[in-house]
Each structure stands twice: as C-alpha cells, then as structure tokens.
Short mmCIF file of C-alpha atoms in Angstrom, two decimals:
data_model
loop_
_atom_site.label_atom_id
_atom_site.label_comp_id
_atom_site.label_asym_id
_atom_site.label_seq_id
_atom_site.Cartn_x
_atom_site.Cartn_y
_atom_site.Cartn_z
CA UNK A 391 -2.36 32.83 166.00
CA UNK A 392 -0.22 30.26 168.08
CA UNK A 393 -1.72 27.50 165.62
CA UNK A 394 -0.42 29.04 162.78
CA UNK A 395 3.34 29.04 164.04
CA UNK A 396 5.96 27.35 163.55
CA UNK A 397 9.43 26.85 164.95
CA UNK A 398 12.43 26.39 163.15
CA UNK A 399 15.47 25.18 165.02
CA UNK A 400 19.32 24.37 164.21
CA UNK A 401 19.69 27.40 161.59
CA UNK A 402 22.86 29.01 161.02
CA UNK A 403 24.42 31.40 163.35
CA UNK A 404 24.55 34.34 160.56
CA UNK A 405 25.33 37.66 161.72
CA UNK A 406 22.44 40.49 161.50
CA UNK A 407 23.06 41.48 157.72
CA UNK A 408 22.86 37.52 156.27
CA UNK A 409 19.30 37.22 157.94
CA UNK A 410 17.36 38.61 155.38
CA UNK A 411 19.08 36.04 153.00
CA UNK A 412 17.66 33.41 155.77
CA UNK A 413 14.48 34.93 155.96
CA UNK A 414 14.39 34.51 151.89
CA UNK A 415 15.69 30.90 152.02
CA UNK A 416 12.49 29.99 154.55
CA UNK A 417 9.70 31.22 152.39
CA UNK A 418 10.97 29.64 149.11
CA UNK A 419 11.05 26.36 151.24
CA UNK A 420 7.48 27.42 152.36
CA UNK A 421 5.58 29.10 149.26
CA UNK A 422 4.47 25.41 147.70
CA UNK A 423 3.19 24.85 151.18
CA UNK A 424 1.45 27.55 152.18
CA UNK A 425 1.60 31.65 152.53
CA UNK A 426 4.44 33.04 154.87
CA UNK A 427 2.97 36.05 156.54
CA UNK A 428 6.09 36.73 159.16
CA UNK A 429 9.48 35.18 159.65
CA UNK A 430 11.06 36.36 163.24
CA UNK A 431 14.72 35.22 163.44
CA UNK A 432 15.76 36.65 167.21
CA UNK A 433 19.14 37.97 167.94
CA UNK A 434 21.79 37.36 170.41
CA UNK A 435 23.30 41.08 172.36
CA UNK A 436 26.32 40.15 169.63
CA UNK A 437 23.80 40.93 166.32
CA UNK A 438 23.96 37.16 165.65
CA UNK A 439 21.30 34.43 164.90
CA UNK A 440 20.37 32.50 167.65
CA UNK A 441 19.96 28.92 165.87
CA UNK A 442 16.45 29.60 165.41
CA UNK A 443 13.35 31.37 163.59
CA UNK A 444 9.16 31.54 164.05
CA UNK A 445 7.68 31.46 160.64
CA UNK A 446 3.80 32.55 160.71
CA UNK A 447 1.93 30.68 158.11
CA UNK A 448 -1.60 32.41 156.81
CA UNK A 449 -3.40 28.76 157.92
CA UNK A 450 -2.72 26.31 160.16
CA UNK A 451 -3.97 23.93 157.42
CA UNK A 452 -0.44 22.93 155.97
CA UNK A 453 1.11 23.10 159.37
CA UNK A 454 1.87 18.95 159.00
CA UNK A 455 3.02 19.71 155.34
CA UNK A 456 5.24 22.80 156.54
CA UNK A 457 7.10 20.81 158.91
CA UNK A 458 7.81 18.00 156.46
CA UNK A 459 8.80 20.64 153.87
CA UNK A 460 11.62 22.35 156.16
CA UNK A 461 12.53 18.63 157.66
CA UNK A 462 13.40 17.44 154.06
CA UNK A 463 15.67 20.74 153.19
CA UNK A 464 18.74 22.01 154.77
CA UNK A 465 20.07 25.63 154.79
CA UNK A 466 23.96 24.70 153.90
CA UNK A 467 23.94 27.85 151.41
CA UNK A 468 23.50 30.11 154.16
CA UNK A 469 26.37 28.15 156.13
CA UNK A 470 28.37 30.85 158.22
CA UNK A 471 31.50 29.17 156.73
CA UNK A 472 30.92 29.97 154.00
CA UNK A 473 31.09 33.57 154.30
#
C-alpha cells in the first residue's frame, strides 16, 4: 500500500470543518490522474490542518503523473484568509 501513497505538503492550515472542502479540492486535482481511494488530512490538538495530507491512489501506476498534477495546481481557494 506504501507505493500507492502520496504526500501532499504546504496545504492550508484550515480548521476541522473546511477539510472536507480540501479533501474535495485533492481528488478533482487527482480524478484525470488516477482513482483517489483515501485522503487523510491529520489534525493538530487545536482541530486545525497540519500543512499536510496522504492521498491513497488505487495504482501506483500514475504515481509520477499524480505528483506533477498537484505540483502544477495550487489550493489558494481554500486559503485560510479567505475565510
């Protein structure tokens, strides 16, 4: 399963109830790439992101094409600033 994962770093610090609009903005970077079975975004004691998420793709096939995919976008919607 470890081939299948990968790590996304430098996301937003979004409180507990903006993940899921995170966890959204991940798999419609992912879905031309390849199927997102899991996205884990851990949480600091505060209920906050902690700058990063582990997205489990169904293949480690596009894991080269995955990593370009979420290099080329960035997640300014979901910028805690904007809140």
């Amino acid at each position: 399963i470890r081939e299948r994962l990968v790590l996304v770093e430098n996301i937003p610090a979004l409180p507990r109830e903006r993940c899921p609009e995170l966890v959204s903005a991940l798999r419609r970077v992912l879905t031309d790439v390849s199927r997102v079975v899991d996205v884990f975004v851990p949480l600091t004691d505060a209920h906050v992101a902690k700058g990063y998420a582990i997205v489990e793709l169904l293949s480690n096939e596009r894991i080269a094409d995955a990593l370009k995919a979420l290099s080329q976008h960035k997640l300014k919607e979901l910028d805690p600033k904007a809140i």
